[in-house]
């Protein structure tokens, strides 16, 4: 998850790199699907590495979808689509964004999903989730992949998640 705007080139590079690493693992990349910002960068990285991408779009116009999205899902429900993003994801990874990204993080934490934050400082508002290890801060895309592997293994070992 991440914003429709890129604040700096480092965020774009991280999103693109992360998308590529996700594809190399054979995982499906799901994001907001739009042709802008973190969404576009992560989908681009995945496609450059032969990955499968799904975009959950807020509107009902196919033209909103990034060219790097294989399966655009038009919802016509605006920001309510953020809940679909979160519910469909096994692990939520958040890159810098604004209120839409923050809402996805809050929804994920509220339903007990793990959230990995890649260079997106959320401040003291979510401190208790950080202390409980439900919200994890990292600096590099490679750290994200390592954490996802551990989370998926833990879920598998507990008999939860779609990997059982």
PDB file of C-alpha atoms in Angstrom:
ATOM      1  CA  UNK A   1       0.000   0.000   0.000  1.00  0.00           C
ATOM      2  CA  UNK A   2       1.217   3.501  -0.666  1.00  0.00           C
ATOM      3  CA  UNK A   3       0.375   6.895  -1.962  1.00  0.00           C
ATOM      4  CA  UNK A   4      -0.696   8.009  -5.387  1.00  0.00           C
ATOM      5  CA  UNK A   5       2.056  10.601  -5.286  1.00  0.00           C
ATOM      6  CA  UNK A   6       5.777  10.034  -5.026  1.00  0.00           C
ATOM      7  CA  UNK A   7       7.450  12.332  -2.532  1.00  0.00           C
ATOM      8  CA  UNK A   8      10.988  11.433  -3.544  1.00  0.00           C
ATOM      9  CA  UNK A   9      12.915   9.183  -5.920  1.00  0.00           C
ATOM     10  CA  UNK A  10      13.966   6.904  -3.061  1.00  0.00           C
ATOM     11  CA  UNK A  11      10.334   5.949  -2.395  1.00  0.00           C
ATOM     12  CA  UNK A  12       9.795   5.220  -6.100  1.00  0.00           C
ATOM     13  CA  UNK A  13      12.938   3.073  -6.265  1.00  0.00           C
ATOM     14  CA  UNK A  14      11.982   1.178  -3.097  1.00  0.00           C
ATOM     15  CA  UNK A  15       8.460   0.487  -4.380  1.00  0.00           C
ATOM     16  CA  UNK A  16       9.749  -0.690  -7.742  1.00  0.00           C
ATOM     17  CA  UNK A  17      12.425  -2.855  -6.122  1.00  0.00           C
ATOM     18  CA  UNK A  18       9.903  -4.334  -3.694  1.00  0.00           C
ATOM     19  CA  UNK A  19       7.512  -5.163  -6.537  1.00  0.00           C
ATOM     20  CA  UNK A  20      10.350  -6.969  -8.309  1.00  0.00           C
ATOM     21  CA  UNK A  21      11.297  -8.936  -5.211  1.00  0.00           C
ATOM     22  CA  UNK A  22       7.678  -9.939  -4.624  1.00  0.00           C
ATOM     23  CA  UNK A  23       7.484 -11.241  -8.200  1.00  0.00           C
ATOM     24  CA  UNK A  24      10.747 -13.159  -7.835  1.00  0.00           C
ATOM     25  CA  UNK A  25       9.239 -14.973  -4.831  1.00  0.00           C
ATOM     26  CA  UNK A  26       6.324 -16.046  -7.015  1.00  0.00           C
ATOM     27  CA  UNK A  27       3.859 -14.004  -4.941  1.00  0.00           C
ATOM     28  CA  UNK A  28       1.025 -11.919  -6.377  1.00  0.00           C
ATOM     29  CA  UNK A  29       1.297  -8.160  -5.969  1.00  0.00           C
ATOM     30  CA  UNK A  30      -1.987  -6.504  -5.016  1.00  0.00           C
ATOM     31  CA  UNK A  31      -2.303  -2.744  -4.743  1.00  0.00           C
ATOM     32  CA  UNK A  32      -4.625   0.164  -5.474  1.00  0.00           C
ATOM     33  CA  UNK A  33      -4.060  -0.314  -9.197  1.00  0.00           C
ATOM     34  CA  UNK A  34      -3.834   3.307 -10.286  1.00  0.00           C
ATOM     35  CA  UNK A  35      -1.374   4.655 -12.842  1.00  0.00           C
ATOM     36  CA  UNK A  36       0.425   6.832 -10.313  1.00  0.00           C
ATOM     37  CA  UNK A  37       2.768   6.884  -7.361  1.00  0.00           C
ATOM     38  CA  UNK A  38       3.726   3.899  -5.262  1.00  0.00           C
ATOM     39  CA  UNK A  39       1.008   1.808  -6.931  1.00  0.00           C
ATOM     40  CA  UNK A  40       2.508   2.299 -10.394  1.00  0.00           C
ATOM     41  CA  UNK A  41       6.090   1.819  -9.174  1.00  0.00           C
ATOM     42  CA  UNK A  42       5.436  -1.453  -7.328  1.00  0.00           C
ATOM     43  CA  UNK A  43       3.377  -2.893 -10.184  1.00  0.00           C
ATOM     44  CA  UNK A  44       6.066  -1.885 -12.659  1.00  0.00           C
ATOM     45  CA  UNK A  45       8.722  -3.669 -10.615  1.00  0.00           C
ATOM     46  CA  UNK A  46       6.601  -6.801 -10.434  1.00  0.00           C
ATOM     47  CA  UNK A  47       5.881  -6.821 -14.178  1.00  0.00           C
ATOM     48  CA  UNK A  48       9.560  -6.278 -15.007  1.00  0.00           C
ATOM     49  CA  UNK A  49      10.170  -9.525 -13.135  1.00  0.00           C
ATOM     50  CA  UNK A  50       7.338 -11.520 -14.734  1.00  0.00           C
ATOM     51  CA  UNK A  51       5.041 -11.147 -11.743  1.00  0.00           C
ATOM     52  CA  UNK A  52       1.266 -11.171 -11.566  1.00  0.00           C
ATOM     53  CA  UNK A  53      -0.394  -7.925 -10.488  1.00  0.00           C
ATOM     54  CA  UNK A  54      -3.893  -7.163  -9.252  1.00  0.00           C
ATOM     55  CA  UNK A  55      -5.220  -3.634  -8.875  1.00  0.00           C
ATOM     56  CA  UNK A  56      -8.246  -2.850  -6.722  1.00  0.00           C
ATOM     57  CA  UNK A  57      -9.396   0.426  -8.264  1.00  0.00           C
ATOM     58  CA  UNK A  58     -11.615   2.980  -6.531  1.00  0.00           C
ATOM     59  CA  UNK A  59     -13.600   3.912  -9.625  1.00  0.00           C
ATOM     60  CA  UNK A  60     -15.387   2.311 -12.528  1.00  0.00           C
ATOM     61  CA  UNK A  61     -13.084   3.514 -15.327  1.00  0.00           C
ATOM     62  CA  UNK A  62     -10.633   0.956 -16.742  1.00  0.00           C
ATOM     63  CA  UNK A  63      -8.434   3.849 -17.929  1.00  0.00           C
ATOM     64  CA  UNK A  64      -7.469   4.527 -14.291  1.00  0.00           C
ATOM     65  CA  UNK A  65      -5.530   1.268 -14.149  1.00  0.00           C
ATOM     66  CA  UNK A  66      -1.783   1.244 -14.508  1.00  0.00           C
ATOM     67  CA  UNK A  67      -0.439  -0.410 -17.619  1.00  0.00           C
ATOM     68  CA  UNK A  68       1.432  -2.715 -15.225  1.00  0.00           C
ATOM     69  CA  UNK A  69      -1.756  -4.161 -13.707  1.00  0.00           C
ATOM     70  CA  UNK A  70      -2.737  -7.576 -15.100  1.00  0.00           C
ATOM     71  CA  UNK A  71      -6.075  -7.872 -13.350  1.00  0.00           C
ATOM     72  CA  UNK A  72      -7.831  -4.557 -12.744  1.00  0.00           C
ATOM     73  CA  UNK A  73     -10.801  -4.850 -10.420  1.00  0.00           C
ATOM     74  CA  UNK A  74     -13.159  -1.909 -10.819  1.00  0.00           C
ATOM     75  CA  UNK A  75     -15.088  -1.300  -7.613  1.00  0.00           C
ATOM     76  CA  UNK A  76     -16.827   2.046  -8.035  1.00  0.00           C
ATOM     77  CA  UNK A  77     -16.699   2.429  -4.247  1.00  0.00           C
ATOM     78  CA  UNK A  78     -13.943   5.006  -3.785  1.00  0.00           C
ATOM     79  CA  UNK A  79     -11.860   4.738  -0.645  1.00  0.00           C
ATOM     80  CA  UNK A  80     -14.061   1.907   0.640  1.00  0.00           C
ATOM     81  CA  UNK A  81     -11.950  -0.249  -1.686  1.00  0.00           C
ATOM     82  CA  UNK A  82      -9.138   0.092   0.860  1.00  0.00           C
ATOM     83  CA  UNK A  83     -10.892  -2.521   2.977  1.00  0.00           C
ATOM     84  CA  UNK A  84     -10.845  -4.929   0.028  1.00  0.00           C
ATOM     85  CA  UNK A  85      -7.099  -4.299  -0.349  1.00  0.00           C
ATOM     86  CA  UNK A  86      -6.505  -5.129   3.290  1.00  0.00           C
ATOM     87  CA  UNK A  87      -8.816  -8.142   3.549  1.00  0.00           C
ATOM     88  CA  UNK A  88      -7.359  -9.706   0.404  1.00  0.00           C
ATOM     89  CA  UNK A  89      -3.728  -9.303   1.499  1.00  0.00           C
ATOM     90  CA  UNK A  90      -2.004 -11.912   3.613  1.00  0.00           C
ATOM     91  CA  UNK A  91       0.473  -9.270   4.817  1.00  0.00           C
ATOM     92  CA  UNK A  92       0.130  -5.513   4.362  1.00  0.00           C
ATOM     93  CA  UNK A  93       3.224  -3.571   3.332  1.00  0.00           C
ATOM     94  CA  UNK A  94       2.954   0.193   3.607  1.00  0.00           C
ATOM     95  CA  UNK A  95       5.130   2.704   1.823  1.00  0.00           C
ATOM     96  CA  UNK A  96       4.800   6.472   2.195  1.00  0.00           C
ATOM     97  CA  UNK A  97       1.378   7.849   1.432  1.00  0.00           C
ATOM     98  CA  UNK A  98      -1.344  10.050   2.794  1.00  0.00           C
ATOM     99  CA  UNK A  99      -4.716   9.431   4.409  1.00  0.00           C
ATOM    100  CA  UNK A 100      -5.685   6.574   2.071  1.00  0.00           C
ATOM    101  CA  UNK A 101      -2.552   4.631   3.000  1.00  0.00           C
ATOM    102  CA  UNK A 102      -3.000   5.454   6.672  1.00  0.00           C
ATOM    103  CA  UNK A 103      -6.585   4.174   6.492  1.00  0.00           C
ATOM    104  CA  UNK A 104      -5.329   0.878   5.021  1.00  0.00           C
ATOM    105  CA  UNK A 105      -2.794   0.566   7.822  1.00  0.00           C
ATOM    106  CA  UNK A 106      -5.436   1.274  10.469  1.00  0.00           C
ATOM    107  CA  UNK A 107      -7.875  -1.214   8.929  1.00  0.00           C
ATOM    108  CA  UNK A 108      -5.193  -3.909   8.776  1.00  0.00           C
ATOM    109  CA  UNK A 109      -4.111  -3.382  12.374  1.00  0.00           C
ATOM    110  CA  UNK A 110      -7.720  -3.311  13.528  1.00  0.00           C
ATOM    111  CA  UNK A 111      -8.415  -6.773  12.105  1.00  0.00           C
ATOM    112  CA  UNK A 112      -5.139  -8.225  13.391  1.00  0.00           C
ATOM    113  CA  UNK A 113      -3.033  -8.268  10.224  1.00  0.00           C
ATOM    114  CA  UNK A 114       0.683  -7.698  10.341  1.00  0.00           C
ATOM    115  CA  UNK A 115       1.828  -4.435   8.748  1.00  0.00           C
ATOM    116  CA  UNK A 116       5.355  -3.851   7.523  1.00  0.00           C
ATOM    117  CA  UNK A 117       6.173  -0.183   7.077  1.00  0.00           C
ATOM    118  CA  UNK A 118       8.933   0.572   4.574  1.00  0.00           C
ATOM    119  CA  UNK A 119      10.294   4.033   5.385  1.00  0.00           C
ATOM    120  CA  UNK A 120       6.891   5.370   6.391  1.00  0.00           C
ATOM    121  CA  UNK A 121       7.034   6.722   9.933  1.00  0.00           C
ATOM    122  CA  UNK A 122       3.575   6.753  11.460  1.00  0.00           C
ATOM    123  CA  UNK A 123       4.537   8.547  14.648  1.00  0.00           C
ATOM    124  CA  UNK A 124       3.177   7.855  18.116  1.00  0.00           C
ATOM    125  CA  UNK A 125      -0.405   7.126  17.040  1.00  0.00           C
ATOM    126  CA  UNK A 126       0.402   3.474  16.286  1.00  0.00           C
ATOM    127  CA  UNK A 127       3.093   3.002  18.973  1.00  0.00           C
ATOM    128  CA  UNK A 128       1.206   0.256  20.833  1.00  0.00           C
ATOM    129  CA  UNK A 129       1.015  -1.841  17.618  1.00  0.00           C
ATOM    130  CA  UNK A 130       4.745  -1.424  17.179  1.00  0.00           C
ATOM    131  CA  UNK A 131       5.351  -2.582  20.741  1.00  0.00           C
ATOM    132  CA  UNK A 132       3.135  -5.627  20.124  1.00  0.00           C
ATOM    133  CA  UNK A 133       5.110  -6.447  16.940  1.00  0.00           C
ATOM    134  CA  UNK A 134       2.021  -6.143  14.762  1.00  0.00           C
ATOM    135  CA  UNK A 135       3.522  -3.054  13.079  1.00  0.00           C
ATOM    136  CA  UNK A 136       7.129  -3.473  12.007  1.00  0.00           C
ATOM    137  CA  UNK A 137       9.348  -0.724  10.609  1.00  0.00           C
ATOM    138  CA  UNK A 138      12.058  -1.509   8.047  1.00  0.00           C
ATOM    139  CA  UNK A 139      14.401   0.466   5.820  1.00  0.00           C
ATOM    140  CA  UNK A 140      15.055  -1.808   2.809  1.00  0.00           C
ATOM    141  CA  UNK A 141      12.839  -3.841   0.439  1.00  0.00           C
ATOM    142  CA  UNK A 142      14.913  -6.955   1.145  1.00  0.00           C
ATOM    143  CA  UNK A 143      13.964  -6.693   4.840  1.00  0.00           C
ATOM    144  CA  UNK A 144      10.297  -6.682   3.812  1.00  0.00           C
ATOM    145  CA  UNK A 145      10.701  -9.963   1.930  1.00  0.00           C
ATOM    146  CA  UNK A 146      12.502 -11.592   4.851  1.00  0.00           C
ATOM    147  CA  UNK A 147       9.742 -10.542   7.245  1.00  0.00           C
ATOM    148  CA  UNK A 148       6.967 -11.698   4.912  1.00  0.00           C
ATOM    149  CA  UNK A 149       8.593 -15.127   4.721  1.00  0.00           C
ATOM    150  CA  UNK A 150       8.703 -15.349   8.514  1.00  0.00           C
ATOM    151  CA  UNK A 151       5.095 -14.187   8.856  1.00  0.00           C
ATOM    152  CA  UNK A 152       3.844 -16.649   6.237  1.00  0.00           C
ATOM    153  CA  UNK A 153       5.773 -19.488   7.868  1.00  0.00           C
ATOM    154  CA  UNK A 154       4.350 -18.563  11.260  1.00  0.00           C
ATOM    155  CA  UNK A 155       0.822 -18.448   9.822  1.00  0.00           C
ATOM    156  CA  UNK A 156       1.371 -21.824   8.146  1.00  0.00           C
ATOM    157  CA  UNK A 157       2.726 -23.328  11.372  1.00  0.00           C
ATOM    158  CA  UNK A 158      -0.344 -22.043  13.247  1.00  0.00           C
ATOM    159  CA  UNK A 159      -2.673 -23.471  10.600  1.00  0.00           C
ATOM    160  CA  UNK A 160      -4.035 -20.099   9.527  1.00  0.00           C
ATOM    161  CA  UNK A 161      -3.976 -18.273   6.225  1.00  0.00           C
ATOM    162  CA  UNK A 162      -4.467 -19.463   2.697  1.00  0.00           C
ATOM    163  CA  UNK A 163      -1.180 -21.348   2.648  1.00  0.00           C
ATOM    164  CA  UNK A 164      -2.509 -24.312   4.603  1.00  0.00           C
TER     165      UNK A 164
END
